[in-house]
XYZ file of C-alpha atoms in Angstrom:
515
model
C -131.046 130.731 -36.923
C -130.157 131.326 -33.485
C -128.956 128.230 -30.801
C -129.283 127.912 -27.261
C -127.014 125.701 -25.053
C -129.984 125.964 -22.022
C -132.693 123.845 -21.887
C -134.366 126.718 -20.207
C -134.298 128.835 -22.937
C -136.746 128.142 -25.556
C -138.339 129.917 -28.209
C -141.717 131.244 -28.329
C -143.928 132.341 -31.684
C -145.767 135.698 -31.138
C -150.015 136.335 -31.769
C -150.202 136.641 -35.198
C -153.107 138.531 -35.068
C -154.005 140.437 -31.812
C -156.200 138.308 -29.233
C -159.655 138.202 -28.634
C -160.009 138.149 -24.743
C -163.782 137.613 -24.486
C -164.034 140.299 -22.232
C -167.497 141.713 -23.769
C -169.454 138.579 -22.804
C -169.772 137.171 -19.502
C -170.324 133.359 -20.778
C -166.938 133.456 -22.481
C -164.108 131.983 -19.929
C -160.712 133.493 -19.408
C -158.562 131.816 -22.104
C -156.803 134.474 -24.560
C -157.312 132.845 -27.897
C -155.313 133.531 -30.533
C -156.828 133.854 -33.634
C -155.123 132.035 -36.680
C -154.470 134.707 -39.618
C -156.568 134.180 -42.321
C -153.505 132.124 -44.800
C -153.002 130.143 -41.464
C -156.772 129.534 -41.550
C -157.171 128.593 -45.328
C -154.246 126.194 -44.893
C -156.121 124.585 -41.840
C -159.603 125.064 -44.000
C -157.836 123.079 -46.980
C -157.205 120.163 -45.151
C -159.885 119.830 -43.289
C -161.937 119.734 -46.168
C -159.552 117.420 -48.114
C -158.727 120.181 -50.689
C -155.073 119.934 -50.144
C -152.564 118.950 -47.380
C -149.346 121.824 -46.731
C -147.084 119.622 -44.137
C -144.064 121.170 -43.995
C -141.477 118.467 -43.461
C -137.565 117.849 -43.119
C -134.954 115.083 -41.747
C -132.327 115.667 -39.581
C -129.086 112.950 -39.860
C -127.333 113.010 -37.215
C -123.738 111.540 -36.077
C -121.958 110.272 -33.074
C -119.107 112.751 -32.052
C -116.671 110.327 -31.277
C -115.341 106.893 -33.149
C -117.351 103.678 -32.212
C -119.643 105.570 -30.309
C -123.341 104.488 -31.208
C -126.908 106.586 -30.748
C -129.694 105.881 -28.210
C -132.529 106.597 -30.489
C -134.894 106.357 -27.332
C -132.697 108.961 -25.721
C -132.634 111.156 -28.239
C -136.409 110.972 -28.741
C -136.701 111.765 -24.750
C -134.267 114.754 -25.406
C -136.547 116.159 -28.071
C -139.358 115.396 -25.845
C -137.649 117.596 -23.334
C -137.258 119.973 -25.386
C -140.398 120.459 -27.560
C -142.502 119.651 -24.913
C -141.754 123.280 -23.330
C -142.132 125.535 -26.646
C -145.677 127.366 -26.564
C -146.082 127.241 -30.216
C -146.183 123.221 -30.073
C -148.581 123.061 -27.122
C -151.636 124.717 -28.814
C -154.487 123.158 -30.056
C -156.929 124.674 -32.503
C -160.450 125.175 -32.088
C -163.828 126.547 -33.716
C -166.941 127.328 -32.652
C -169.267 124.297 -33.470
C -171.450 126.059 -35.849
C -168.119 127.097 -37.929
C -169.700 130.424 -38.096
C -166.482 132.204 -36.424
C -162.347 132.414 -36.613
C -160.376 129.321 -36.123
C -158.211 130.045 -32.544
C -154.672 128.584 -31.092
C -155.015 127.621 -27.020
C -153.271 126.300 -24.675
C -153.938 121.999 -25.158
C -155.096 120.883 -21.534
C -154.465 117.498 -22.603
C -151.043 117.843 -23.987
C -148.974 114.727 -23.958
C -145.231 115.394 -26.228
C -145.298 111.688 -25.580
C -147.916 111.196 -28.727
C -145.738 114.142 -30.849
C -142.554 111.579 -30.947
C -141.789 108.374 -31.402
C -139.172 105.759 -32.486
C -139.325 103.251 -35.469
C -136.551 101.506 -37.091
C -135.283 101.727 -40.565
C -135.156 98.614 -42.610
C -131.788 97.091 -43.186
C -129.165 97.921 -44.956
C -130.246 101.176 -43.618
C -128.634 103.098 -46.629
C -130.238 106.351 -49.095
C -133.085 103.728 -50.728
C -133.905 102.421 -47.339
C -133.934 105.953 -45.683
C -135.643 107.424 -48.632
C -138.627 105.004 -48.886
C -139.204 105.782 -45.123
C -139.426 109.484 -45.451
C -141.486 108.963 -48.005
C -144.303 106.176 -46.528
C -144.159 109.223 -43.861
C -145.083 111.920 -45.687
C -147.474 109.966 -47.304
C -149.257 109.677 -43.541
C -151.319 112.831 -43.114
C -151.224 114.341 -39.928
C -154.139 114.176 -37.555
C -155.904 117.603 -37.607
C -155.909 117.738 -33.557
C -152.377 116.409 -33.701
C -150.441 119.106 -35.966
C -146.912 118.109 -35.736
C -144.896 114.766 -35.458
C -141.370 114.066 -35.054
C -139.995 110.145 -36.031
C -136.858 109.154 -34.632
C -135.059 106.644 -37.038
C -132.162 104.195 -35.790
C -130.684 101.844 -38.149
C -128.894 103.968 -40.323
C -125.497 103.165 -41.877
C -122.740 104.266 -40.137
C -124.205 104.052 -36.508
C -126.454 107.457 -37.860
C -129.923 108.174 -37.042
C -132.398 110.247 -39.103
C -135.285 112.901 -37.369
C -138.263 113.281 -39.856
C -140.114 116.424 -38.510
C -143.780 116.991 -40.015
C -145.706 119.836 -39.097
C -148.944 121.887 -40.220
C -148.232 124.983 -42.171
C -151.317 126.336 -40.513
C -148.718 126.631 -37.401
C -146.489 128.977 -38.939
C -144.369 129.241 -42.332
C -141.104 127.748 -42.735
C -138.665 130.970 -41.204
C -140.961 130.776 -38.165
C -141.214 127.138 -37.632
C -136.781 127.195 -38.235
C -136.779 129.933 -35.446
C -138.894 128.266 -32.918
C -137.553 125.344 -33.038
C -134.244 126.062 -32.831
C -134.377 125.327 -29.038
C -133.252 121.398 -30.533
C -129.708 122.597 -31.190
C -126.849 123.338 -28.982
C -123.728 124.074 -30.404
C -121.820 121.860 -28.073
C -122.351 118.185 -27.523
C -124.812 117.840 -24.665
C -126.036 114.506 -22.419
C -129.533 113.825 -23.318
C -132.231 115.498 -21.099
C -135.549 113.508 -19.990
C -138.821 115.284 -19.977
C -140.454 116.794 -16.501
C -143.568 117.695 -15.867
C -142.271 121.485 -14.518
C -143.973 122.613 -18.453
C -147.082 124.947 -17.773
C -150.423 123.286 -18.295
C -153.488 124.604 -19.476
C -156.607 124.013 -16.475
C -159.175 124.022 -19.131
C -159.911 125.131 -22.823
C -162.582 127.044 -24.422
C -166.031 124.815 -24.470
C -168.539 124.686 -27.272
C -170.805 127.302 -25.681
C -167.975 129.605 -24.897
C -167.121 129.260 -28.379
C -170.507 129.888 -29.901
C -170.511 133.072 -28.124
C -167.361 134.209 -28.761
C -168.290 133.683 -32.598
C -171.795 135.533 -32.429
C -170.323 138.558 -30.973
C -167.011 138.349 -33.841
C -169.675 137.817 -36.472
C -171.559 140.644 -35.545
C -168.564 142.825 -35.297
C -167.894 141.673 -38.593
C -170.924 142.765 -40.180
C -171.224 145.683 -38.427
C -168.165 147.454 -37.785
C -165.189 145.510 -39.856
C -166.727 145.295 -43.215
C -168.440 149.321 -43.306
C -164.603 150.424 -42.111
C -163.275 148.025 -44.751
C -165.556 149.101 -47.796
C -164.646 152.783 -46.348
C -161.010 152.139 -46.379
C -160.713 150.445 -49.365
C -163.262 152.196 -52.015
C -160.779 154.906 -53.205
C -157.350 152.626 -54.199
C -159.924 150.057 -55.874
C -161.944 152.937 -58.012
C -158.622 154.627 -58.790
C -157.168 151.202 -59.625
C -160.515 150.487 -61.903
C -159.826 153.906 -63.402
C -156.434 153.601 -64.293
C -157.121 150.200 -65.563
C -160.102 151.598 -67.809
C -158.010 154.001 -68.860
C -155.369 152.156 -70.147
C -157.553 150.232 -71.881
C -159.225 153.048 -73.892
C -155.862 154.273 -74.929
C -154.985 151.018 -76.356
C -152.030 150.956 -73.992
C -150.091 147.498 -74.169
C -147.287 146.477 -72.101
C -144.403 149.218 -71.862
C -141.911 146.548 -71.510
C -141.239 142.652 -71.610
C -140.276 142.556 -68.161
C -143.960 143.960 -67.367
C -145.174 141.203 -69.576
C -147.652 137.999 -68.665
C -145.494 134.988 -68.776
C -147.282 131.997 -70.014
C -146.920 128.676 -68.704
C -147.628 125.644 -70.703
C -148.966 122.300 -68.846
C -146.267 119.420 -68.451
C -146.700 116.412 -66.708
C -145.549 118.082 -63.563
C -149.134 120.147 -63.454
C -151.642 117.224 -62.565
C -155.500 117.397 -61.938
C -155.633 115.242 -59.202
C -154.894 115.386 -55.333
C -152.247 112.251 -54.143
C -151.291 111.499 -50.213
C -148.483 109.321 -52.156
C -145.261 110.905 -51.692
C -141.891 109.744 -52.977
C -138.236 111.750 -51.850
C -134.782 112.258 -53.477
C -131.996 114.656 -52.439
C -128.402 115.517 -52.985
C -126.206 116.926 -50.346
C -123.485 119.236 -51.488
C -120.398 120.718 -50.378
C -121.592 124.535 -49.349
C -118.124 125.714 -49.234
C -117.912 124.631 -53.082
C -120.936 126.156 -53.847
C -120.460 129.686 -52.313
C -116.877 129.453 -54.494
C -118.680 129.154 -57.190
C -121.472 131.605 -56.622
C -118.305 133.933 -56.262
C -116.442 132.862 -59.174
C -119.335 133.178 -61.276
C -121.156 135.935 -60.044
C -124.176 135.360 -58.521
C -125.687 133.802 -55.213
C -125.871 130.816 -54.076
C -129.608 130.884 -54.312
C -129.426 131.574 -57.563
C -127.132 128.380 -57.812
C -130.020 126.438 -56.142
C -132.557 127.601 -58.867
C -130.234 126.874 -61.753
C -129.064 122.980 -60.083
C -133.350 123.022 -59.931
C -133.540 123.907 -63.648
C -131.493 121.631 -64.018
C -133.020 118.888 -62.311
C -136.386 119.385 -63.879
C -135.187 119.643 -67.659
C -133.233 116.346 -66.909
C -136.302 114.773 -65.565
C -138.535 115.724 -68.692
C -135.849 114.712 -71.195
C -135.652 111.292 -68.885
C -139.652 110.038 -69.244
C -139.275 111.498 -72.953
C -141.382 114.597 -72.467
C -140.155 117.325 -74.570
C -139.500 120.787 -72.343
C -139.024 123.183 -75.289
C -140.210 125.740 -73.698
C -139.274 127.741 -70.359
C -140.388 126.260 -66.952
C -141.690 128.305 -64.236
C -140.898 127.801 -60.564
C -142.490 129.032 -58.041
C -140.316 130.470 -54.462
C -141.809 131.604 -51.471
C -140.147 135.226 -50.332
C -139.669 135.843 -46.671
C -141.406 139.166 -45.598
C -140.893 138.482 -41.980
C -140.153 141.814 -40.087
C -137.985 141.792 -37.301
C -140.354 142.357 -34.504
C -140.314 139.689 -32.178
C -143.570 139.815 -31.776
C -144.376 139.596 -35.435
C -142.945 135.775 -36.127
C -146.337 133.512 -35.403
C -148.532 132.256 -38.497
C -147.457 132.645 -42.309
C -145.595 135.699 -43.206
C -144.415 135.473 -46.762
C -145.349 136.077 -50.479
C -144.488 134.154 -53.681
C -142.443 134.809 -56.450
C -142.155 133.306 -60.227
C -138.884 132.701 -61.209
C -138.426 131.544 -65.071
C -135.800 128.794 -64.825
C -134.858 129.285 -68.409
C -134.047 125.575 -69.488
C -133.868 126.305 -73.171
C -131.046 128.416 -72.782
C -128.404 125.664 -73.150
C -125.007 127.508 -72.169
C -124.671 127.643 -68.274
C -123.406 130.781 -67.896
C -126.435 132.408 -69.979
C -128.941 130.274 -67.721
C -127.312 130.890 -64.548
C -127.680 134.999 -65.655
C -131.101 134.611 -66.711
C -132.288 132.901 -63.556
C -130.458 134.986 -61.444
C -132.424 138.234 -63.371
C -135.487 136.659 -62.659
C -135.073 136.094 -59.016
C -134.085 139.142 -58.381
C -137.114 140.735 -60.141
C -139.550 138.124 -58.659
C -138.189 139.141 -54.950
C -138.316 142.838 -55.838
C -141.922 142.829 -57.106
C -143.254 140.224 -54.197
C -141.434 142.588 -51.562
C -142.700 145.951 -53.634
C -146.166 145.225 -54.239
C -148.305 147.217 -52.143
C -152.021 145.324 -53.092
C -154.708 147.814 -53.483
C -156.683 145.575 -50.922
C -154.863 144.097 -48.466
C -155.368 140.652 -48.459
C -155.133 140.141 -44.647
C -157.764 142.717 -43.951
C -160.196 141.191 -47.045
C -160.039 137.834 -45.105
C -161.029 139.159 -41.521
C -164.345 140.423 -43.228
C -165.121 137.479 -45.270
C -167.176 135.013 -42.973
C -165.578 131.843 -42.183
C -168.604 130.033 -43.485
C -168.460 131.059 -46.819
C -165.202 129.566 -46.899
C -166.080 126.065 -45.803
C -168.434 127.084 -48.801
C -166.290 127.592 -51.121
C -163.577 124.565 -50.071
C -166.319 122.034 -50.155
C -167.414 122.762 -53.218
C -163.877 123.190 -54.494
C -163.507 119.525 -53.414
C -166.742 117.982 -53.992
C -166.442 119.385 -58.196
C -162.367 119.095 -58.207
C -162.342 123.168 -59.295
C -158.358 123.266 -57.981
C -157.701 120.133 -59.970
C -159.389 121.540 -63.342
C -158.203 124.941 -63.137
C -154.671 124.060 -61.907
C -154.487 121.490 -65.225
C -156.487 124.342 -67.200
C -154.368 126.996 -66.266
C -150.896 126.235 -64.863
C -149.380 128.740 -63.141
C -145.941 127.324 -62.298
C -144.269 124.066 -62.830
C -143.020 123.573 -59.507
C -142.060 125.270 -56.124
C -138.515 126.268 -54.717
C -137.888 126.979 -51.098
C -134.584 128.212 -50.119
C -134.200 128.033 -45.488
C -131.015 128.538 -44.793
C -129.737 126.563 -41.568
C -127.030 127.042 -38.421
C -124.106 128.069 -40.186
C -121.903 125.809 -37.848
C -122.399 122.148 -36.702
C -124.849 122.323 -33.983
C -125.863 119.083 -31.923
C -129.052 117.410 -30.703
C -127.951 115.823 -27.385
C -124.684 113.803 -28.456
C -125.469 113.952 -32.240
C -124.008 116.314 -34.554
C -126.702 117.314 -37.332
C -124.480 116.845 -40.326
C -127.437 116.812 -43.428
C -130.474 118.428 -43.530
C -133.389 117.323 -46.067
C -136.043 119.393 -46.795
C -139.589 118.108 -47.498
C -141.440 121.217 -48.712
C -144.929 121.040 -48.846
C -146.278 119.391 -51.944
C -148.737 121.123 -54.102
C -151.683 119.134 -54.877
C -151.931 120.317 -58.201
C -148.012 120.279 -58.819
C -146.019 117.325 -58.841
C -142.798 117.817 -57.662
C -141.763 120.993 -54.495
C -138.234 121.141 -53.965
C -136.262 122.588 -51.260
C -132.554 124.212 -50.555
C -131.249 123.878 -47.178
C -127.842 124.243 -45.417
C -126.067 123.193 -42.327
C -122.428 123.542 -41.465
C -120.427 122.738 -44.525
C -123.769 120.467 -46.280
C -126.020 122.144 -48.406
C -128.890 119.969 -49.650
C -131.389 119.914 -52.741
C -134.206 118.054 -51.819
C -137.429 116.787 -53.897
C -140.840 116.244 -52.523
C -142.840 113.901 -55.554
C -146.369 113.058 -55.803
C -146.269 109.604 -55.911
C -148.826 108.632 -58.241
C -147.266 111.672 -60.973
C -143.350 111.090 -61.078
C -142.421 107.072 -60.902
C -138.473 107.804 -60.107
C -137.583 110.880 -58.304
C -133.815 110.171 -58.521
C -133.904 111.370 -61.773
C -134.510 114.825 -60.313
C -131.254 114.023 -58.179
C -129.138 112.920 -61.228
C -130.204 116.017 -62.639
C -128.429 117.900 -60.102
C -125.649 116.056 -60.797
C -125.505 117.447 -64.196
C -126.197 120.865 -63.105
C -122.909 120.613 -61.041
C -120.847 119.336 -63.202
C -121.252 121.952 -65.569
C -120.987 124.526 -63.093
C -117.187 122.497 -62.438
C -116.393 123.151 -65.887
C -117.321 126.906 -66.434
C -115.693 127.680 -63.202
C -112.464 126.242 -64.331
C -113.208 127.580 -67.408
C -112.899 130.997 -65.718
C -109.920 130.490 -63.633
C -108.218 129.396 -66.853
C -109.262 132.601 -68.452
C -108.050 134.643 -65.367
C -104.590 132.330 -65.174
C-alpha cells in the first residue's frame, strides 16, 4: 500500500471495463459512463434484490502521538472528509436505465455531499473491546443505502483517549486490493494537522437522465444481440466442443481421477452453512504481534499466511468443540486470490478469484496441520491463478442480458434457491481474506493507526468470514458472525488463542532441538 503526505495527491480507480461514450446517438448527453464489470454488477444485482449484501468493512484505532494528548473526533471526521471527498472512485453514483434492460454505469454524483458519507457517534462507556465490539457490530448490521455505497463512522470514547474509524463500503465499488489502494490517500506517514474540506473538488453539472439512459440501453442491447453474442458463440464454440470431447472421452475410457490432489473434496454441512439470509452481525478479533508471527513463519517454515489459515483452523475447530458440535471431519475455507495486474489502469471493479483451502482440523499435531494447510494454499493459489476457463466468464456476462439476471435474482430470492442449495450443497465452511496493510505506522491527521480490524463481507449462506490484516508491528484476525447463526463469536477469538500457543511451544520446541 502506498502513502501520500499531500493532500493533493489522491488516488484514482481506473474503468474497469472500457466506456461507453454515447457517441452513436444524438439523445445521449456527454457523460462517459463507466460500465460496472459484470461481478461488480451481480454484487450490486444481489443486493438490490435482497439476495445477499457484500459490504466490505474494517476499523481503524487510532492513537494520540504524544502523552495526555486527546482526539477531536469532529476533526478527524472533517480530515477524512477532506480527504475522501476528492477521490473519483467515492464520488460516483450508479445508474440504470429505467426499464433495467441495459448495463449498470458509475458517473460522476452531481449531488455529492462527503458530508452524508461521515459522521460522528460516540461509543458507550467504559469504551473498552465489548463496548467497541457491539458497535461495529449494530453497524454492520445497518445495510448501506444502495445510492449511498460507502460510510465511514468516527467513534470517540474509546479507552485510552483512542478513537475507532468503521469504514463500510459496497463491493460492487471495487474488491478489497483496490478499495486498500484508493484509499490510501487517508494515511500520511508523518503526523499531520487536520485538514477541513473545500469546495475546490470537481463537480459533476448534470448526470445521465432516464431517456438518455433508455437509449443508451437500446442501442447496447442491440449490440448485444447482434454483434457481441454471434462473435462470442464464434469465439467460444471450439474450446467448449474440445472441452465436451475430452470430457466424453474420458468418460468412455472409464478414466477416474489420476491423482488425489485432482480429486473432488467433499464438504459436509456444519452449523456454520445456514439456509437463511441475516442483516444481524456480531464481531470478534485478536491483534497480534506481526514481528512474532513472521519469527515463527521462519522458524517453522512457512508464511505467515499460512499462519493466518492455521490460527483460522484453529479458531473454527475450537468454536465447534465449544457449542458441542462434533468437527470430525476436515473444514473447508474459502480465500479470495488477488489477480490484480499491475496496470494502473487495470485496478477499478473486482479483480480476483477464489481458492479452497482444506484447513485440516483433524490432524491434531501442529506441525502436521500447519504443513497440510500450507500444501493446500499453495495449490488453491496455483490452480485459481492457472486456470485458464474455457469461457471466459467476463465475456459470458457482457452477452447475457441484464434482465435475465434480475430474472434469475428475484426468483433466487422470492423461492430461497441460494439458501437451499448453499444448506444442500456446502461448498466451504467459511471465507479467509488475507490484505496486508502499511508496513510502518502511518497517521490519519494526528492519530497513529495502531490496529486494524477487518470486517470481510459475510456470506449469506455462511456464518462466519474472517479476515487477516496488518499494520506496523499489529497483525489482526478478525471474525465477521451472522448474528442469528453463532451466539458468541469470542469463542472464535479464544480459539486463536489456542492456535498461538501451540505455535509458542513447537517453536521452542525447535530452537531446543537446534540448541
Amino acid at each position: 500500500m502506498t502513502c501520500v503526505n499531500n493532500s493533493a495527491n489522491y488516488a484514482c480507480i481506473g474503468r474497469s471495463r472500457a466506456p461507453y461514450s454515447g457517441e452513436i446517438s444524438s439523445i445521449l448527453v456527454d457523460e462517459v459512463m463507466e460500465s460496472l464489470g459484470a461481478l461488480d454488477q451481480l454484487f450490486y444485482k444481489a443486493d438490490q434484490y435482497g439476495v445477499g449484501s457484500l459490504i466490505m468493512g474494517g476499523t481503524s484505532i487510532l492513537a494520540p502521538t504524544k502523552t495526555g494528548e486527546t482526539l477531536d473526533a469532529r476533526a478527524i471526521a472533517d480530515h477524512l472528509r477532506a480527504r475522501l471527498g476528492r477521490i473519483p472512485l467515492l464520488r460516483k453514483k450508479l445508474v440504470q436505465d429505467p426499464l433495467r434492460i441495459g448495463c449498470v454505469y458509475k458517473v460522476d454524483d452531481p449531488d455529492f455531499d462527503v458530508r452524508s458519507h461521515i459522521d460522528v457517534q460516540s461509543l458507550a462507556a467504559p469504551g473498552g473491546y465489548v463496548e467497541l465490539a457491539r458497535a461495529i457490530g449494530e453497524l454492520s448490521s445497518t445495510p448501506l443505502e444502495l445510492s449511498k455505497l460507502w460510510h465511514w463512522t468516527v467513534l470517540d470514547g474509546l479507552e485510552g483517549g483512542k478513537l475507532a474509524v468503521v469504514c463500510q463500503i459496497h463491493h460492487a465499488l471495487a474488491d478489497g486490493i483496490g478499495i486498500s489502494e484508493v484509499l490510501s490517500s487517508m494515511y500520511d506517514p508523518q503526523p499531520v494537522q487536520p485538514e477541513s474540506p473545500t469546495t475546490d473538488a470537481p463537480v459533476a453539472e448534470t448526470e445521465p437522465g432516464r431517456i438518455s439512459l433508455l437509449g443508451n440501453a437500446v442501442m447496447e442491447s442491440g449490440r448485444r444481440l447482434y454483434i457481441d453474442t454471434p462473435r462470442f458463440v464464434i469465439k467460444s464454440a471450439r474450446p467448449v466442443l474440445a472441452a465436451l470431447g475430452e470430457k466424453l472421452s474420458s468418460q468412455i475410457q472409464g478414466r477416474g481421477w489420476q491423482d488425489a490432489d485432482e480429486a473432488p473434496y467433499f464438504v459436509q454441512d456444519t452449523s456454520l452453512n445456514t439456509a437463511h439470509r441475516s442483516t444481524r452481525r456480531k464481531i470478534a478479533w485478536r491483534t497480534l504481534d506481526l514481528p512474532e508471527i513472521k519469527q515463527t513463519a521462519r522458524s517453522l517454515g512457512c508464511s505467515v499466511n499460512d499462519i493466518g489459515l492455521y490460527l483460522y483452523s484453529c479458531a473454527l475447530e475450537h468454536y465447534l468443540a465449544a457449542i458441542g458440535e462434533a468437527a470430525d471431519f476436515d473444514l473447508w475455507c474459502g480465500m479470495p486470490v488477488n489477480t490484480r495486474s499491475s496496470d494502473p489502469d487495470q485496478q477499478g471493479g473486482n479483480q480476483v478469484s477464489n481458492g479452497k483451502v482444506c484447513l485440516n482440523n483433524t490432524l491434531a499435531d501442529p506441525i502436521a496441520r500447519l504443513q497440510a494447510i500450507s500444501a493446500s494454499a499453495r495449490s488453491a493459489r496455483e490452480t485459481a491463478l492457472d486456470a485458464y476457463p474455457v469461457v471466459s466468464m467476463e465475456e459470458l456476462g457482457d452477452v447475457i442480458p441484464p434482465a435475465t439476471v434480475d430474472s434469475m435474482l428475484y426468483l433466487s430470492r422470492r423461492f430461497n434457491l441460494l439458501g437451499r442449495v448453499g444448506k444442500t450443497y456446502p461448498v466451504m465452511h467459511s471465507v479467509l481474506s488475507n490484505v496486508p496493510g502499511p508496513p510502518t505506522t502511518v497517521y490519519i491527521a494526528n492519530g497513529a493507526l495502531v490496529e486494524s480490524i477487518p470486517v470481510i463481507p459475510a456470506m449469506d449462506v455462511i456464518a462466519v468470514s474472517g479476515g487477516f490484516v496488518s499494520v506496523g508491528k499489529a497483525i489482526t484476525v478478525g471474525f465477521n458472525c451472522d448474528g442469528d447463526a453463532v451466539d458468541d463469536p469470542d469463542l472464535l477469538a479464544a480459539g486463536v488463542d489456542i492456535g498461538m500457543a501451540n505455535l509458542r511451544r513447537c517453536v521452542k520446541a525447535a530452537k531446543k532441538a537446534k540448541g
